PDB file of C-alpha atoms in Angstrom:
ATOM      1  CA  UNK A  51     -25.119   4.607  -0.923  1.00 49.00           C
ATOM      2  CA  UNK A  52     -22.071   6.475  -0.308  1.00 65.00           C
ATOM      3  CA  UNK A  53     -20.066   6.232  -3.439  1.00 85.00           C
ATOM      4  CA  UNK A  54     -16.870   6.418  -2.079  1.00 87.00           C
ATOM      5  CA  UNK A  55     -17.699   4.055   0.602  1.00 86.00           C
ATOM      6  CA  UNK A  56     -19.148   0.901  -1.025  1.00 87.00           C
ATOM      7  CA  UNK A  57     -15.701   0.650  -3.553  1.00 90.00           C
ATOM      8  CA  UNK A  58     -14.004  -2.157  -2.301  1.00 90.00           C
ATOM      9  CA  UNK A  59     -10.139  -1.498  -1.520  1.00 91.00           C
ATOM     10  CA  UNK A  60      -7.801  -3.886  -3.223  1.00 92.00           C
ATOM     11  CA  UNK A  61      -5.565  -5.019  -0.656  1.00 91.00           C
ATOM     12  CA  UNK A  62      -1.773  -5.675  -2.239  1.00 90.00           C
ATOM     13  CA  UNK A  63       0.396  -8.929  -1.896  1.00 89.00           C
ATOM     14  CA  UNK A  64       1.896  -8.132   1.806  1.00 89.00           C
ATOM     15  CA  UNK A  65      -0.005  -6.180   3.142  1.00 90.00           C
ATOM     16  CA  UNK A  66      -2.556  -7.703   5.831  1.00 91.00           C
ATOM     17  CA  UNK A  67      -5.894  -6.514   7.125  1.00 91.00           C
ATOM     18  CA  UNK A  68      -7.632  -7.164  10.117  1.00 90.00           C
ATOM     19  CA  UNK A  69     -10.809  -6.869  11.901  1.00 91.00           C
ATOM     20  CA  UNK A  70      -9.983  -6.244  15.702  1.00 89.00           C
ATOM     21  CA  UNK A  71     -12.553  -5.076  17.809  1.00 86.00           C
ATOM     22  CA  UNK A  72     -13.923  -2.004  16.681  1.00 89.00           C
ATOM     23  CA  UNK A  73     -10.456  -1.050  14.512  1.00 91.00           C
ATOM     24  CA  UNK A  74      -9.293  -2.082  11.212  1.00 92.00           C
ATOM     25  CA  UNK A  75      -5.652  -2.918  11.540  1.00 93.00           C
ATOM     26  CA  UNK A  76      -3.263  -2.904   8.365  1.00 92.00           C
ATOM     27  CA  UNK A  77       0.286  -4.129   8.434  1.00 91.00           C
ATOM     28  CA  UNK A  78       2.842  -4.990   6.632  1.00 90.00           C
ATOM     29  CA  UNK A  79       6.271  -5.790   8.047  1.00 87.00           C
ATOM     30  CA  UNK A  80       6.998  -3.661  11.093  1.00 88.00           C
ATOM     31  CA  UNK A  81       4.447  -0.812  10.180  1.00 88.00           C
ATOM     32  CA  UNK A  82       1.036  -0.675  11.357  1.00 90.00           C
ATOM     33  CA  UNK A  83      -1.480   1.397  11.367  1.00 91.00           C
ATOM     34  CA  UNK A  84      -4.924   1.251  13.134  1.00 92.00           C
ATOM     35  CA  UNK A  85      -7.764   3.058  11.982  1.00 91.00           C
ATOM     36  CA  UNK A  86     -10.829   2.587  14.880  1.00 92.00           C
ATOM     37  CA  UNK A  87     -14.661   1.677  13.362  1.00 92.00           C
ATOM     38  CA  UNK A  88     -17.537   4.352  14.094  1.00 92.00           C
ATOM     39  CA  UNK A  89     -20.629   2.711  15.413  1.00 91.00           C
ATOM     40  CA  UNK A  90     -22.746   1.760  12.520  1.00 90.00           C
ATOM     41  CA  UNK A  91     -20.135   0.641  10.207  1.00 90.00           C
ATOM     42  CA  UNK A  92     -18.723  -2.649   9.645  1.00 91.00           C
ATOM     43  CA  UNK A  93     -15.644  -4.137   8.002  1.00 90.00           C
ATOM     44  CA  UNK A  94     -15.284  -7.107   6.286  1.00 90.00           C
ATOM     45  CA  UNK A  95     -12.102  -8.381   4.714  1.00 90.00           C
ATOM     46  CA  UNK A  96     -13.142 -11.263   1.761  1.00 88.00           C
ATOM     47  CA  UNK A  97     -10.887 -12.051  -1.294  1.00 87.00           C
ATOM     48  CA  UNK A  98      -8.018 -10.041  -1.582  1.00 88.00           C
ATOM     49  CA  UNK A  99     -10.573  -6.782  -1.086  1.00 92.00           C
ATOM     50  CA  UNK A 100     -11.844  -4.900   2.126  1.00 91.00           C
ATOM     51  CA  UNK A 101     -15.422  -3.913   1.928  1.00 92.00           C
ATOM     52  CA  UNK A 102     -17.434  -1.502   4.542  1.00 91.00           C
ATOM     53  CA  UNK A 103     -21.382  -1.172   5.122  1.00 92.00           C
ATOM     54  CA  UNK A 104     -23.768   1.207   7.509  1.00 90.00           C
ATOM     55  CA  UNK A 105     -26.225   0.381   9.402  1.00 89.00           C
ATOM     56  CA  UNK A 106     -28.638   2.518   8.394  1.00 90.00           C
ATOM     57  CA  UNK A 107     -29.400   5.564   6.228  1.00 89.00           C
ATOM     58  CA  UNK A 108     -28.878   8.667   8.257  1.00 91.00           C
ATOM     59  CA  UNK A 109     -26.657  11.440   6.949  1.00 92.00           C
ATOM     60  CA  UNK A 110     -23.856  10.972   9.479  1.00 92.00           C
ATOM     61  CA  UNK A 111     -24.026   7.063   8.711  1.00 91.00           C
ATOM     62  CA  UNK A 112     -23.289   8.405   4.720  1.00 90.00           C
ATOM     63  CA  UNK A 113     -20.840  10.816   5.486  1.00 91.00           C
ATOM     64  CA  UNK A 114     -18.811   8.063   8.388  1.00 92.00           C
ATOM     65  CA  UNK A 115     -19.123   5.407   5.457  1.00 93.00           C
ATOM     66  CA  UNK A 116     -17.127   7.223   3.044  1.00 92.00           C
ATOM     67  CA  UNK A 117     -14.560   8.451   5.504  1.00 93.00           C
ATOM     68  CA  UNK A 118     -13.758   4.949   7.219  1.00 93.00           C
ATOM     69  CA  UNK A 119     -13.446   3.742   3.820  1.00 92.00           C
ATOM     70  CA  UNK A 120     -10.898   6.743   2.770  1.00 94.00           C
ATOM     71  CA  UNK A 121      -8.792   6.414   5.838  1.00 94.00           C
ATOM     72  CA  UNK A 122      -8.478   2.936   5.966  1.00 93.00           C
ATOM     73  CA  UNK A 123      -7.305   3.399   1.806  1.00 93.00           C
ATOM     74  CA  UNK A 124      -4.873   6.035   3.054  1.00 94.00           C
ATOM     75  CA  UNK A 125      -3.765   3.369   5.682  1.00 93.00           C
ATOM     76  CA  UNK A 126      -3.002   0.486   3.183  1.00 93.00           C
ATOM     77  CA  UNK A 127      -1.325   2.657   0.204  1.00 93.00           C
ATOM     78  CA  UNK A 128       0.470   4.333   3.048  1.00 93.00           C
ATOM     79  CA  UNK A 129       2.253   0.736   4.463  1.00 93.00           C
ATOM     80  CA  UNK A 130       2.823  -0.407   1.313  1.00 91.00           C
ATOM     81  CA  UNK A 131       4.365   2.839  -0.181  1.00 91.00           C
ATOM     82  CA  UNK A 132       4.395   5.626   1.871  1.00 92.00           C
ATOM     83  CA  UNK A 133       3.482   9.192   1.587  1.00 95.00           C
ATOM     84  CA  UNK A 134       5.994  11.882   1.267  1.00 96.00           C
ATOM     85  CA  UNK A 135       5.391  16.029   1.426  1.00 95.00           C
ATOM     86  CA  UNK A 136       8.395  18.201  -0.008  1.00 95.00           C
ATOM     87  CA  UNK A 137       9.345  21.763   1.262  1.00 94.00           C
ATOM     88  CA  UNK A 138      11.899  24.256   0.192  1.00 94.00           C
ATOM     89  CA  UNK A 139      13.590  26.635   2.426  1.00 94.00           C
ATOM     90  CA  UNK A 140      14.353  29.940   0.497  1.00 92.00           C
ATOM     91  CA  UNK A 141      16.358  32.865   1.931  1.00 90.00           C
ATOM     92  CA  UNK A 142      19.785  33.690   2.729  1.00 92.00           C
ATOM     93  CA  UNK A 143      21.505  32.093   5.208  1.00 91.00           C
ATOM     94  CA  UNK A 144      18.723  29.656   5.817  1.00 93.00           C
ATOM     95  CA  UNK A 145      19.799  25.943   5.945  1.00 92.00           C
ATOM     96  CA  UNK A 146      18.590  22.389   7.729  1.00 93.00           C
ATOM     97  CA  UNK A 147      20.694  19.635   8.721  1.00 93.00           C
ATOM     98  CA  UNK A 148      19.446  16.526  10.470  1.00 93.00           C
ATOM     99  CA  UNK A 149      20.859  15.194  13.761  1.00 92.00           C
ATOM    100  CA  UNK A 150      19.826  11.853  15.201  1.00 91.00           C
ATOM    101  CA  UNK A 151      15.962  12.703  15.649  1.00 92.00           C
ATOM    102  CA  UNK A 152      16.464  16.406  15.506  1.00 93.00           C
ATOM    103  CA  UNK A 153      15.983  18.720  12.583  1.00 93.00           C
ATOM    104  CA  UNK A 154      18.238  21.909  12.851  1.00 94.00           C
ATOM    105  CA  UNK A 155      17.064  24.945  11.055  1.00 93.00           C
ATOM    106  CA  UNK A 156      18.895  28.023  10.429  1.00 93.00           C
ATOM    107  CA  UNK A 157      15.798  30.728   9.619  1.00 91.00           C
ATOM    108  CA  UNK A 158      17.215  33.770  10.285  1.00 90.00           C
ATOM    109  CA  UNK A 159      16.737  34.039  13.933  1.00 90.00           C
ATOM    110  CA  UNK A 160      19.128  34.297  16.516  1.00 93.00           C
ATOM    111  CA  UNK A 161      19.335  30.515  17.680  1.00 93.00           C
ATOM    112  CA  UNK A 162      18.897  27.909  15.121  1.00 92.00           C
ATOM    113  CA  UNK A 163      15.538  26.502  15.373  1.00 93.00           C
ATOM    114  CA  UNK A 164      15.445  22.790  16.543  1.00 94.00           C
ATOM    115  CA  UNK A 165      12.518  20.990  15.416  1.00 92.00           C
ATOM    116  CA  UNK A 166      11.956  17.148  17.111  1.00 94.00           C
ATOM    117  CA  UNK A 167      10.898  14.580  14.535  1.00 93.00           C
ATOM    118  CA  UNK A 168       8.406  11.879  15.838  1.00 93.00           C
ATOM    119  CA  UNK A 169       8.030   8.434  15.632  1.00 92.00           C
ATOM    120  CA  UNK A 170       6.780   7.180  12.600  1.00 90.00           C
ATOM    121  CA  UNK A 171       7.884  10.014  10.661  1.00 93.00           C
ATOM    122  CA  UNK A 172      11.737  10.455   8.571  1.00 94.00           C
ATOM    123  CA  UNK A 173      13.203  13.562   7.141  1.00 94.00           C
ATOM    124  CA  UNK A 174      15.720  13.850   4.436  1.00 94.00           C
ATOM    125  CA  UNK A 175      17.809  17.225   3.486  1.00 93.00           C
ATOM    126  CA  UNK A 176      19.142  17.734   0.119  1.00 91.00           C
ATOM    127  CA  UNK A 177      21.349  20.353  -0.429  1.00 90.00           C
ATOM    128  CA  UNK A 178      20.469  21.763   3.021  1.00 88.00           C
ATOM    129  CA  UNK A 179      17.287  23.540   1.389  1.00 89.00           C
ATOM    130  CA  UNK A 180      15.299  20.616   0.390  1.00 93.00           C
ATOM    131  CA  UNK A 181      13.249  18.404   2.728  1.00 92.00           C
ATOM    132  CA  UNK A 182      11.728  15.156   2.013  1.00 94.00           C
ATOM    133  CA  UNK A 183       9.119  14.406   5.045  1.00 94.00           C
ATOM    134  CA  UNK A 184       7.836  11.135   4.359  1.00 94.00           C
ATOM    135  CA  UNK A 185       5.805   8.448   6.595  1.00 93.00           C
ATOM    136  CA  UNK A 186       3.444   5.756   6.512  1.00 92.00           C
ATOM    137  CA  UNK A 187       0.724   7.580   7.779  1.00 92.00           C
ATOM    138  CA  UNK A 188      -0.645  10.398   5.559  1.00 94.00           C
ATOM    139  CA  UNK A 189      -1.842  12.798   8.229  1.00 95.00           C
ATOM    140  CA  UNK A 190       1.268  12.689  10.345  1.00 94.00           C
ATOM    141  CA  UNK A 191       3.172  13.310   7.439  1.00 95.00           C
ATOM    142  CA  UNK A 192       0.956  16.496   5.994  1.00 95.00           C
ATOM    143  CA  UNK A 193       1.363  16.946  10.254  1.00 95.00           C
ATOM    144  CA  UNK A 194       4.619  17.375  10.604  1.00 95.00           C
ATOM    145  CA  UNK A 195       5.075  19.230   7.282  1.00 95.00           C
ATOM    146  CA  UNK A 196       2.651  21.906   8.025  1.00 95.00           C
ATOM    147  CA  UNK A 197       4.585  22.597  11.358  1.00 95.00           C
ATOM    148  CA  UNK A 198       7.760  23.068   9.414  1.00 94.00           C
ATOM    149  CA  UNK A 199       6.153  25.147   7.214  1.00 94.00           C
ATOM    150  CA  UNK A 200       4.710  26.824   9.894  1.00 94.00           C
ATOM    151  CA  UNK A 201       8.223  28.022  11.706  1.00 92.00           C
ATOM    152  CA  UNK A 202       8.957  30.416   9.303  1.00 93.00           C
ATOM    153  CA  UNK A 203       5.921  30.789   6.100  1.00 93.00           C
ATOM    154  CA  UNK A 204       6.670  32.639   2.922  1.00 93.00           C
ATOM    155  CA  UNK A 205       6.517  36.126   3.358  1.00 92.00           C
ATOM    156  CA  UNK A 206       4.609  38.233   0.746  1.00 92.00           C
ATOM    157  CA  UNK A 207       7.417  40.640  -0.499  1.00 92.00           C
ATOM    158  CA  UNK A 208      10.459  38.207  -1.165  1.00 90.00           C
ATOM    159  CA  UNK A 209       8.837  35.297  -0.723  1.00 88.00           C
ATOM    160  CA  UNK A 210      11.607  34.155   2.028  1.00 92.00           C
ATOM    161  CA  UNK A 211      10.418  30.959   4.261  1.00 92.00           C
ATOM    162  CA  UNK A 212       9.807  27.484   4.180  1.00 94.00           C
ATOM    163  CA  UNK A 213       7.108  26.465   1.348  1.00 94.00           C
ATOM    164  CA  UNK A 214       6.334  23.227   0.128  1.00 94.00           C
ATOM    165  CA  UNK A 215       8.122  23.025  -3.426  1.00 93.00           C
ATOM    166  CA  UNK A 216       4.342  22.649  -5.550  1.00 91.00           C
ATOM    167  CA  UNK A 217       2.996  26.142  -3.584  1.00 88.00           C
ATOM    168  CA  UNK A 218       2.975  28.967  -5.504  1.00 89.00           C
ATOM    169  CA  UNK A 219       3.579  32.593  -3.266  1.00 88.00           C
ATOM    170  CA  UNK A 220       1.671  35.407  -4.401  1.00 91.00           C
ATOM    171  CA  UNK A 221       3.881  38.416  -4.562  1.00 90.00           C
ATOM    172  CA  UNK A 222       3.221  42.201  -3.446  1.00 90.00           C
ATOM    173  CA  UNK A 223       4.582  45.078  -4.241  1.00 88.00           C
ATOM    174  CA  UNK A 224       6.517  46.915  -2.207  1.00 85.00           C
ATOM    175  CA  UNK A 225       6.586  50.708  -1.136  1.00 87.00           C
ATOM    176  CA  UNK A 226       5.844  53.156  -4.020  1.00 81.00           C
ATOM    177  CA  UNK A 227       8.984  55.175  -3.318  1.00 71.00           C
ATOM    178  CA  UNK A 228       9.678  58.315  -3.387  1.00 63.00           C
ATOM    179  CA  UNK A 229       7.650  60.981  -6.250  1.00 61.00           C
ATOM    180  CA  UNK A 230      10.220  63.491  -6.579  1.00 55.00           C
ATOM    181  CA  UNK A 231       7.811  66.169  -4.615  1.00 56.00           C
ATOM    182  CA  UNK A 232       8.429  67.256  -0.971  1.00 56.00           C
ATOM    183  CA  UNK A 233       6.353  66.595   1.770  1.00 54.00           C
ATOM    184  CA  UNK A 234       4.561  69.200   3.309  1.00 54.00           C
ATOM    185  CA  UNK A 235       6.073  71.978   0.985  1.00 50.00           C
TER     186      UNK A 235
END
């Protein structure tokens, strides 16, 4: 058995589950999420706790058992509290500033860079160098964040960029500098 996959997932007060079709469907209030069933494994909801089985014993079955059963824990934690990813814009002159459902990013470029949030997803700016992307679904959130990132990464030497605020830059050195002896004397 799949270890991960045979622990039931508790489901908490407000939060509903359903079997529809071949997709588990988890709600609570106005968000939903849908997570669809691979062939092989089923879903039942009994008693407060969702519970999923294979059909047989194949190595895909194991490995599609354990995911289902992760994803469809992502999905209920994530309607009942959300996921959130932090990031940190370091560097002169760099700033963000949300407007209506676009992020505005000052990185040093030319033009600020404008940055379209989707459905789903909301971003907060503290201090115009702090974001807070947060969502009920945990890979559009990690998504979304990694693009940020992604517009501008820490560089190596100053570590200027956006990084999320737990990553730790490894630094280089820079250029020797001069030795005090002339080249090609």
């Amino acid at each position: 058995m799949s270890r991960i996959g045979r622990q039931p997932i508790p489901i908490p007060s407000g939060v509903s589950v359903k079997v529809q079709g071949a997709a588990v469907v988890v709600e609570k209030g106005k968000t939903s999420l849908a997570n669809p069933l691979p062939p092989g494994i089923t879903c039942s909801v009994d008693q407060g706790v969702v519970l999923f089985k294979r059909a047989d014993d194949t190595r895909r079955q194991r490995a599609l058992h354990g995911l289902t059963r992760a994803l469809v824990a992502n999905a209920v934690k994530g309607v009942n509290e959300g996921f959130s990813r932090d990031l940190e814009i370091v560097g002169i002159g760099y700033k963000a500033q949300v407007q209506g459902r676009v992020l505005q990013i000052a990185l040093g470029f030319s033009h600020p860079v404008e940055f379209a949030i989707p459905d789903g997803i909301e971003i907060k700016v503290d201090k115009q160098t702090r974001l807070a992307v947060s969502g009920a679904d945990r890979q559009k959130v990690g998504q979304v964040a990694a693009e940020i990132r992604g517009l501008r990464p820490p560089e190596p030497y100053k570590g200027k960029g956006i990084r999320y605020t737990d990553e730790v830059i490894k630094k280089k050195a820079g250029k020797a500098g001069k030795t005090g002896t002339a080249a090609g004397a």
